[in-house]
Amino acid sequence: MQSTMTGAFAHNFLGHAPNWYKQTILAFLILNPLCLWALGPYVTGWLLIAEFIFTLAMALKCYPLLPGGLLAVEALLLQMTTPEALYAEVALNLPVILLLMFMVAGIYFMKSLLLVIFTQILVNVRSKYLLALLFNMTAALLSAFLDALTVTAVIITVAVGFFSVYHKVASGKGYHHTEHNFHSDSQVVELHREDLEGFRAFLRSLLMHSAVGTAMGGVCTLVGEPQNLLIAKTAGWDFKEFFLLMAPVSMPVLVAGLLTCVALEKLQWFGYGAKLPRPVRLVLEEFAASEKAKRGPSQRAALVVQAIAATLLVLGLAFHVAEVGLIGLLVIIVIASCNGVTDEHQIGKAFQEALPFTSLLVVFFAIVAVIHQQHLFTPIIHAVLELPIDQQPGMFFLANGLLSMISDNVFVATVYISEVKQSLDSGSINQAHFERLAIAINTGTNLPSVATPNGQAAFLFLLTSAIAPLVRLSYGRMVVMALPYTLVLGGVGLLAVIYML
């Protein structure tokens, strides 16, 4: 009986994850207390970061909320951070949590309209590099005025819609077949398998172009990323002043990023360049024609309501009438009310995508709390501040970029800008130098952080979203596909910080 129960516990632990993965997580949990006892909290803190990154890298083996959550709980039990510190991180990032809870669900209610719009774009723009450039530019423009997570949620919803349409057909079913498992290719007809893999590669490239576009646009304006607003408040900049001060760095980076997008599609490097297979295009064209033909007054009215809600969404975000998450709740209420979605279970489906990631983000905040309480970044900050003044902007850009690759860019920006503000207040630096460093901090946390899904919430959201396993977008593949953008955006950004400020 003991052996049977032991085997049952071993089998149930982390479910269907491979045995080697389960053993690795258990080894982490055993190693951490030993490391804390032998080497102290500083070394253990960095080990914990590496372990958490491992859980993200293996997201397709097991959703990182579970193993990452076990690591976070252990960190709390080992008193490497406290529940109060975790709660403070959550409270500080409440706007992001509200955004995930309500905005992503709001986008779900607009999926019919989004699928109609983007299907027309997809079937009418035949050139792949123009299509990639269009997605890249659109994501950059929207992220400059809206929010990167919102834009990413839109792109994910569209990609899931495209994939579901073709996967049903490839499995020998109709467009509107309700009972279908998109995660399994067991029913895919052999004739369609090659086209399905080509379609996956095509969607992967569009998703990555769009995700990087959110970073390219997000660095430009005060509202593009959460840390932008924080830095602007500390420096006393308004919207126009922020844009103009960032322009010597953000504009060359934007141009370089768009050129990189075109070059990657033309050269077909790093997993880019896959074209839409002709059979898939035909299926999507037939789907679009079929949907249009059977669209009655009720369906057209629903699309009108979604369009009105989308307009309210854009205006509300552009003029910042309320927190982004609350505007998302408004969208849910308007669309659900006017389109007759009144059943609790129908409404609940909209939250299925967002809430697991919201939980994961809270776990991530626990790791950030460890970084904060154990002062893991403090030696790096002090080392940079001790450099000659003319070298500091470039080194701040590099330090912020490297730390943002492994941690949360909002946290990194918060720590750095507070340290620099203290230097200004103490008279160690003047106002002009403070502004140069603030620009370096903002661009450093926004641009090189595209290297890994850790750096930006939008990238982490994409990695753990429903579309990632469908198109085989793993942590490693995201890192490889982001590499050319990382080198270009980081390199051009660094040169601009050194020579243009």
XYZ file of C-alpha atoms in Angstrom:
501
model
C 0.000 0.000 0.000
C 2.862 2.373 0.895
C 4.489 1.722 -2.457
C 1.198 2.253 -4.264
C 0.487 5.509 -2.443
C 4.043 6.734 -3.048
C 3.678 6.025 -6.745
C 0.328 7.798 -6.781
C 1.783 10.914 -5.155
C 4.715 10.870 -7.601
C 2.339 10.485 -10.527
C 0.039 13.285 -9.361
C 2.852 15.764 -8.643
C 2.874 18.248 -11.572
C 0.567 15.948 -13.534
C 1.756 14.969 -17.008
C 5.093 16.807 -16.818
C 8.076 14.555 -17.656
C 9.692 12.727 -14.742
C 13.012 14.519 -15.258
C 11.187 17.851 -14.921
C 9.471 16.773 -11.688
C 12.808 15.591 -10.292
C 14.452 18.898 -11.239
C 11.814 20.950 -9.408
C 12.145 18.730 -6.326
C 15.936 19.156 -6.498
C 15.463 22.956 -6.574
C 13.229 22.823 -3.505
C 15.775 20.712 -1.607
C 18.796 22.729 -2.793
C 17.513 26.190 -1.827
C 17.454 25.715 1.991
C 20.899 24.085 1.836
C 22.249 26.949 -0.245
C 20.717 29.511 2.125
C 22.387 27.795 5.084
C 25.782 27.362 3.383
C 26.120 30.424 1.116
C 23.672 32.986 2.459
C 20.623 34.808 1.058
C 22.427 36.804 -1.659
C 23.687 33.761 -3.579
C 20.441 31.896 -2.912
C 18.492 34.855 -4.310
C 20.325 34.658 -7.623
C 19.868 30.872 -7.635
C 16.126 31.385 -7.118
C 16.005 33.747 -10.113
C 17.758 31.143 -12.288
C 15.314 28.464 -11.129
C 12.307 30.651 -11.871
C 13.663 31.411 -15.356
C 13.969 27.644 -15.853
C 10.259 27.202 -15.092
C 9.459 29.878 -17.672
C 11.752 28.254 -20.232
C 9.929 24.948 -19.725
C 6.456 26.546 -19.956
C 5.353 24.021 -22.591
C 6.235 21.136 -20.255
C 4.292 22.560 -17.297
C 2.513 25.877 -16.808
C 5.038 27.920 -14.747
C 2.442 29.040 -12.193
C 2.786 25.670 -10.432
C 6.568 25.107 -10.151
C 7.196 28.862 -9.940
C 4.569 29.093 -7.216
C 6.276 26.340 -5.219
C 9.570 28.256 -5.448
C 7.845 31.480 -4.357
C 6.175 29.764 -1.381
C 9.517 28.299 -0.348
C 11.145 31.756 -0.574
C 8.477 33.073 1.794
C 8.949 30.148 4.198
C 12.732 30.688 4.148
C 12.081 34.371 4.944
C 13.957 35.584 1.878
C 11.001 37.940 1.545
C 7.809 38.548 3.511
C 4.085 38.402 2.738
C 3.993 42.160 3.412
C 6.664 42.793 0.768
C 4.792 40.606 -1.721
C 1.566 42.458 -1.000
C 3.382 45.785 -1.511
C 4.559 44.599 -4.949
C 1.021 43.505 -5.824
C -0.436 46.827 -4.639
C 2.159 48.748 -6.669
C 1.234 46.742 -9.775
C -2.534 46.671 -9.199
C -3.174 48.577 -12.494
C -1.417 45.774 -14.404
C -3.447 43.112 -12.573
C -6.715 44.949 -13.283
C -5.666 45.269 -16.903
C -5.125 41.524 -17.196
C -8.346 40.631 -15.438
C -10.663 42.917 -17.389
C -8.950 44.188 -20.537
C -8.011 40.742 -21.848
C -11.570 39.569 -21.154
C -12.885 42.682 -22.914
C -10.824 41.844 -25.997
C -12.380 38.347 -25.925
C -15.816 39.916 -26.416
C -14.509 41.749 -29.497
C -12.980 38.691 -31.145
C -15.637 38.495 -33.893
C -14.889 42.041 -35.055
C -11.128 41.525 -34.786
C -11.305 38.288 -36.762
C -13.292 40.004 -39.536
C -10.841 42.929 -39.773
C -7.622 40.949 -39.636
C -8.920 38.205 -41.936
C -9.491 40.855 -44.595
C -5.953 42.175 -44.052
C -4.475 38.690 -44.197
C -6.184 37.623 -47.411
C -5.710 40.944 -49.202
C -2.057 41.681 -48.380
C -0.194 39.056 -50.380
C 3.381 40.201 -49.644
C 4.685 38.583 -46.463
C 7.221 41.305 -45.678
C 4.571 44.008 -46.117
C 2.223 42.054 -43.867
C 4.953 41.629 -41.233
C 5.807 45.318 -41.471
C 2.132 46.200 -41.106
C 1.783 44.102 -37.942
C 5.047 45.498 -36.570
C 4.111 49.135 -37.254
C 0.542 48.726 -35.994
C 1.726 47.163 -32.740
C 4.281 49.971 -32.278
C 1.741 52.721 -32.961
C -0.935 51.248 -30.711
C 1.536 50.566 -27.885
C 2.670 54.194 -27.914
C -0.827 55.329 -26.951
C -2.489 52.263 -25.480
C -0.840 49.445 -23.545
C 1.469 46.681 -24.719
C -0.540 43.986 -22.926
C -3.772 45.165 -24.558
C -2.160 45.163 -27.995
C -0.665 41.717 -27.372
C -4.066 40.412 -26.258
C -5.570 41.633 -29.544
C -2.890 39.910 -31.631
C -3.227 36.679 -29.628
C -7.015 36.668 -30.077
C -6.631 37.144 -33.828
C -3.966 34.422 -34.124
C -6.071 31.924 -32.153
C -9.000 32.715 -34.441
C -6.955 32.103 -37.591
C -5.437 28.898 -36.249
C -8.772 27.471 -35.085
C -10.356 28.003 -38.504
C -7.662 26.134 -40.408
C -7.062 23.441 -37.774
C -10.732 22.415 -37.999
C -10.533 22.163 -41.770
C -7.214 20.302 -41.601
C -8.905 17.832 -39.236
C -11.714 17.220 -41.722
C -14.326 19.332 -39.922
C -16.337 22.421 -40.775
C -15.548 25.996 -39.744
C -18.215 26.053 -37.063
C -17.644 22.643 -35.521
C -17.841 23.360 -31.787
C -16.274 20.226 -30.294
C -12.667 20.297 -31.423
C -9.293 19.928 -29.659
C -6.853 22.415 -31.186
C -3.983 21.154 -29.029
C -3.909 17.734 -30.694
C -2.935 17.000 -34.293
C -4.115 13.381 -34.066
C -7.114 14.060 -36.324
C -5.244 16.235 -38.835
C -5.427 14.731 -42.324
C -1.981 13.717 -43.606
C -2.449 15.900 -46.693
C -2.723 19.021 -44.514
C 0.112 18.379 -42.055
C 2.826 20.175 -44.031
C 0.582 23.179 -44.623
C -0.349 23.248 -40.927
C 3.342 23.401 -39.941
C 3.897 26.158 -42.496
C 0.947 28.057 -41.045
C 2.397 27.685 -37.543
C 5.703 29.175 -38.715
C 3.822 31.995 -40.455
C 1.846 32.864 -37.304
C 4.962 32.620 -35.108
C 6.728 35.247 -37.178
C 3.738 37.626 -37.096
C 3.391 37.181 -33.329
C 7.060 37.950 -32.705
C 7.086 40.961 -35.051
C 4.046 42.284 -33.205
C 5.477 41.613 -29.739
C 8.710 43.434 -30.567
C 6.646 46.235 -32.099
C 4.999 46.816 -28.709
C 8.460 47.500 -27.238
C 9.471 49.777 -30.118
C 6.377 51.908 -29.684
C 6.132 51.576 -25.924
C 9.452 53.335 -25.300
C 8.335 56.502 -27.093
C 5.621 57.932 -24.882
C 4.723 58.541 -21.267
C 1.921 55.945 -21.372
C 3.674 53.297 -23.463
C 4.928 51.230 -20.514
C 4.249 51.379 -16.762
C 7.820 52.424 -15.914
C 7.601 55.330 -18.376
C 4.944 56.983 -16.255
C 6.931 56.327 -13.100
C 10.082 57.895 -14.563
C 8.117 60.844 -15.951
C 6.541 61.548 -12.565
C 9.929 61.417 -10.840
C 11.488 63.728 -13.435
C 8.480 66.062 -13.707
C 7.933 65.552 -17.454
C 4.606 65.921 -19.265
C 3.508 63.911 -22.333
C 5.079 66.202 -24.952
C 8.305 66.727 -23.002
C 8.715 62.983 -22.471
C 8.265 62.261 -26.191
C 10.762 64.947 -27.252
C 13.384 63.898 -24.712
C 13.135 60.235 -25.754
C 13.064 61.008 -29.499
C 16.887 61.130 -30.018
C 16.937 57.492 -28.914
C 13.440 56.176 -29.674
C 13.182 57.436 -33.277
C 16.464 55.929 -34.591
C 15.545 52.692 -32.790
C 12.076 52.683 -34.385
C 13.529 53.111 -37.885
C 16.164 50.427 -37.242
C 13.500 48.072 -35.898
C 11.268 48.466 -38.949
C 14.238 47.874 -41.275
C 15.131 44.777 -39.240
C 11.589 43.472 -39.682
C 11.849 43.749 -43.472
C 15.385 42.296 -43.540
C 14.418 39.252 -41.457
C 11.502 38.465 -43.773
C 13.611 38.934 -46.899
C 16.588 36.918 -45.580
C 14.426 34.314 -43.796
C 16.777 34.197 -40.807
C 16.091 33.277 -37.160
C 12.813 31.525 -37.949
C 11.263 34.355 -39.982
C 10.207 34.484 -43.622
C 7.586 31.695 -43.620
C 4.835 32.508 -46.102
C 1.146 31.724 -45.803
C 0.611 28.353 -47.553
C -1.738 28.668 -50.507
C -4.207 26.020 -49.226
C -4.446 27.902 -45.935
C -5.102 31.179 -47.762
C -7.877 29.519 -49.748
C -9.466 28.181 -46.546
C -9.342 31.625 -44.919
C -10.778 33.264 -48.046
C -13.618 30.723 -48.112
C -14.192 31.268 -44.388
C -14.364 35.043 -44.858
C -16.794 34.687 -47.780
C -18.922 32.177 -45.856
C -19.100 34.398 -42.780
C -20.052 37.417 -44.875
C -22.753 35.516 -46.768
C -24.524 34.202 -43.691
C -24.162 37.382 -41.645
C -27.713 38.416 -40.810
C -29.058 41.533 -39.067
C -28.304 40.079 -35.615
C -24.660 39.352 -36.458
C -24.191 42.740 -38.136
C -25.701 44.475 -35.098
C -23.285 42.564 -32.845
C -20.341 43.741 -34.957
C -21.593 47.342 -34.775
C -21.767 47.104 -30.982
C -18.231 45.708 -30.887
C -17.023 48.533 -33.133
C -18.632 51.135 -30.857
C -17.056 49.467 -27.816
C -13.680 49.432 -29.577
C -14.026 53.164 -30.262
C -14.871 53.802 -26.600
C -11.864 51.694 -25.650
C -9.441 53.669 -27.827
C -10.814 57.042 -26.704
C -10.820 56.010 -23.055
C -7.219 54.827 -23.237
C -6.014 57.770 -25.317
C -7.443 60.337 -22.882
C -6.767 58.183 -19.780
C -10.209 58.714 -18.320
C -9.641 55.789 -15.928
C -7.271 52.927 -15.193
C -6.893 50.626 -18.186
C -8.467 47.661 -16.385
C -11.591 49.642 -15.518
C -11.997 50.647 -19.163
C -11.780 46.942 -20.008
C -14.600 46.258 -17.544
C -16.647 48.934 -19.329
C -16.082 47.119 -22.638
C -17.273 43.830 -21.113
C -20.444 45.433 -19.735
C -21.304 47.281 -22.960
C -20.743 44.381 -25.361
C -22.258 41.672 -23.158
C -25.334 43.786 -22.411
C -26.010 44.887 -25.990
C -25.213 41.517 -27.590
C -27.291 39.410 -25.192
C -24.459 37.569 -23.458
C -26.210 37.108 -20.125
C -25.284 33.597 -19.016
C -22.648 33.397 -16.280
C -20.808 30.528 -17.970
C -20.599 32.424 -21.280
C -19.117 35.408 -19.495
C -16.766 33.167 -17.519
C -15.103 31.892 -20.700
C -13.725 35.384 -21.307
C -11.658 35.187 -18.124
C -10.123 31.759 -18.740
C -7.179 33.182 -20.680
C -6.307 36.028 -18.319
C -6.609 34.646 -14.791
C -3.888 31.941 -14.968
C -1.423 34.560 -16.207
C -2.605 37.015 -13.550
C -1.817 34.377 -10.924
C 1.577 33.762 -12.514
C 2.305 37.478 -12.391
C 1.623 37.555 -8.638
C 4.085 34.672 -8.242
C 6.573 36.691 -10.302
C 6.077 39.615 -7.903
C 7.164 37.302 -5.082
C 10.472 36.746 -6.900
C 10.751 40.506 -7.438
C 10.162 41.000 -3.708
C 13.119 38.673 -3.048
C 15.268 40.760 -5.405
C 14.218 43.892 -3.558
C 14.660 42.609 -0.006
C 17.966 40.863 -0.653
C 19.327 43.907 -2.567
C 20.487 41.691 -5.433
C 20.886 44.616 -7.833
C 22.430 47.098 -5.372
C 26.114 46.306 -6.129
C 25.508 46.821 -9.839
C 23.796 50.179 -9.244
C 26.579 51.447 -6.992
C 29.261 50.307 -9.442
C 27.632 52.276 -12.275
C 27.197 55.409 -10.138
C 30.908 55.355 -9.291
C 31.919 55.562 -12.986
C 32.996 58.856 -14.591
C 29.935 61.012 -15.371
C 30.372 60.888 -19.162
C 30.324 57.061 -19.085
C 27.283 56.724 -16.858
C 24.419 57.076 -19.427
C 25.784 54.275 -21.613
C 26.488 52.023 -18.643
C 23.054 52.759 -17.162
C 21.512 51.686 -20.470
C 23.524 48.446 -20.481
C 22.964 47.663 -16.792
C 19.228 48.308 -17.028
C 19.017 46.252 -20.203
C 20.865 43.248 -18.791
C 18.911 43.261 -15.528
C 15.610 43.692 -17.371
C 16.351 40.544 -19.366
C 16.221 38.452 -16.188
C 13.870 40.497 -14.031
C 10.860 42.764 -14.383
C 11.708 45.965 -16.281
C 9.266 47.972 -14.140
C 11.077 46.901 -10.991
C 14.510 47.629 -12.477
C 13.395 51.103 -13.551
C 11.885 51.772 -10.117
C 15.123 50.873 -8.325
C 17.390 52.816 -10.677
C 15.330 56.002 -10.926
C 14.981 56.183 -7.135
C 18.759 55.866 -6.697
C 19.416 58.529 -9.325
C 16.823 60.861 -7.754
C 18.598 60.497 -4.417
C 21.860 61.487 -6.109
C 20.146 64.559 -7.564
C 18.621 65.529 -4.225
C 21.974 65.136 -2.461
C 23.708 67.374 -5.024
C 25.942 64.597 -6.426
C 24.630 65.244 -9.957
C 22.952 68.222 -11.630
C 19.528 68.395 -13.306
C 20.857 68.015 -16.855
C 22.804 64.868 -15.971
C 19.810 63.503 -14.074
C 17.684 63.840 -17.219
C 20.298 62.052 -19.325
C 20.363 59.186 -16.838
C 16.548 59.067 -16.694
C 16.430 58.737 -20.497
C 19.051 55.974 -20.345
C 17.044 54.147 -17.658
C 13.797 54.368 -19.638
C 15.294 53.215 -22.935
C 17.466 50.605 -21.230
C 14.511 48.935 -19.523
C 12.334 49.053 -22.655
C 14.610 47.972 -25.504
C 17.133 45.217 -24.586
C 14.439 43.571 -22.424
C 12.934 42.056 -25.604
C 15.712 39.439 -25.367
C 13.704 37.128 -23.099
C 10.067 36.693 -22.021
C 11.139 37.689 -18.486
C 11.793 41.311 -19.353
C 8.357 42.488 -20.421
C 4.911 41.448 -19.257
C 3.662 41.417 -22.867
C 6.302 38.828 -23.847
C 5.586 36.704 -20.784
C 1.872 36.913 -21.576
C 2.524 35.723 -25.127
C 4.660 32.810 -23.901
C 1.983 31.576 -21.476
C -1.026 32.335 -23.694
C -3.250 29.852 -25.509
C -1.565 30.546 -28.859
C 2.001 29.645 -27.783
C 1.547 25.836 -27.606
C -0.662 25.870 -30.715
C 2.081 27.426 -32.890
C 4.955 25.780 -30.958
C 6.289 29.080 -29.618
C 8.526 27.996 -26.737
C 10.780 30.063 -24.461
C 13.889 29.042 -26.402
C 12.317 29.794 -29.748
C 11.205 33.223 -28.523
C 14.767 33.986 -27.390
C 16.201 32.924 -30.762
C 13.623 34.898 -32.762
C 14.113 37.954 -30.541
C 17.926 37.847 -30.838
C 18.303 39.963 -34.015
C 15.882 42.544 -32.647
C 17.751 42.544 -29.308
C 21.066 43.226 -31.044
C 19.654 45.945 -33.305
C 17.405 47.725 -30.794
C 19.988 47.414 -28.026
C 22.899 48.412 -30.232
C 21.229 51.391 -31.877
C 19.765 52.454 -28.529
C 23.183 52.315 -26.844
C 24.849 54.342 -29.610
C 22.052 56.911 -29.479
C 22.371 57.215 -25.687
C 26.135 57.703 -25.941
C 26.270 60.072 -28.909
C 22.849 61.737 -29.184
C 22.124 62.766 -25.578
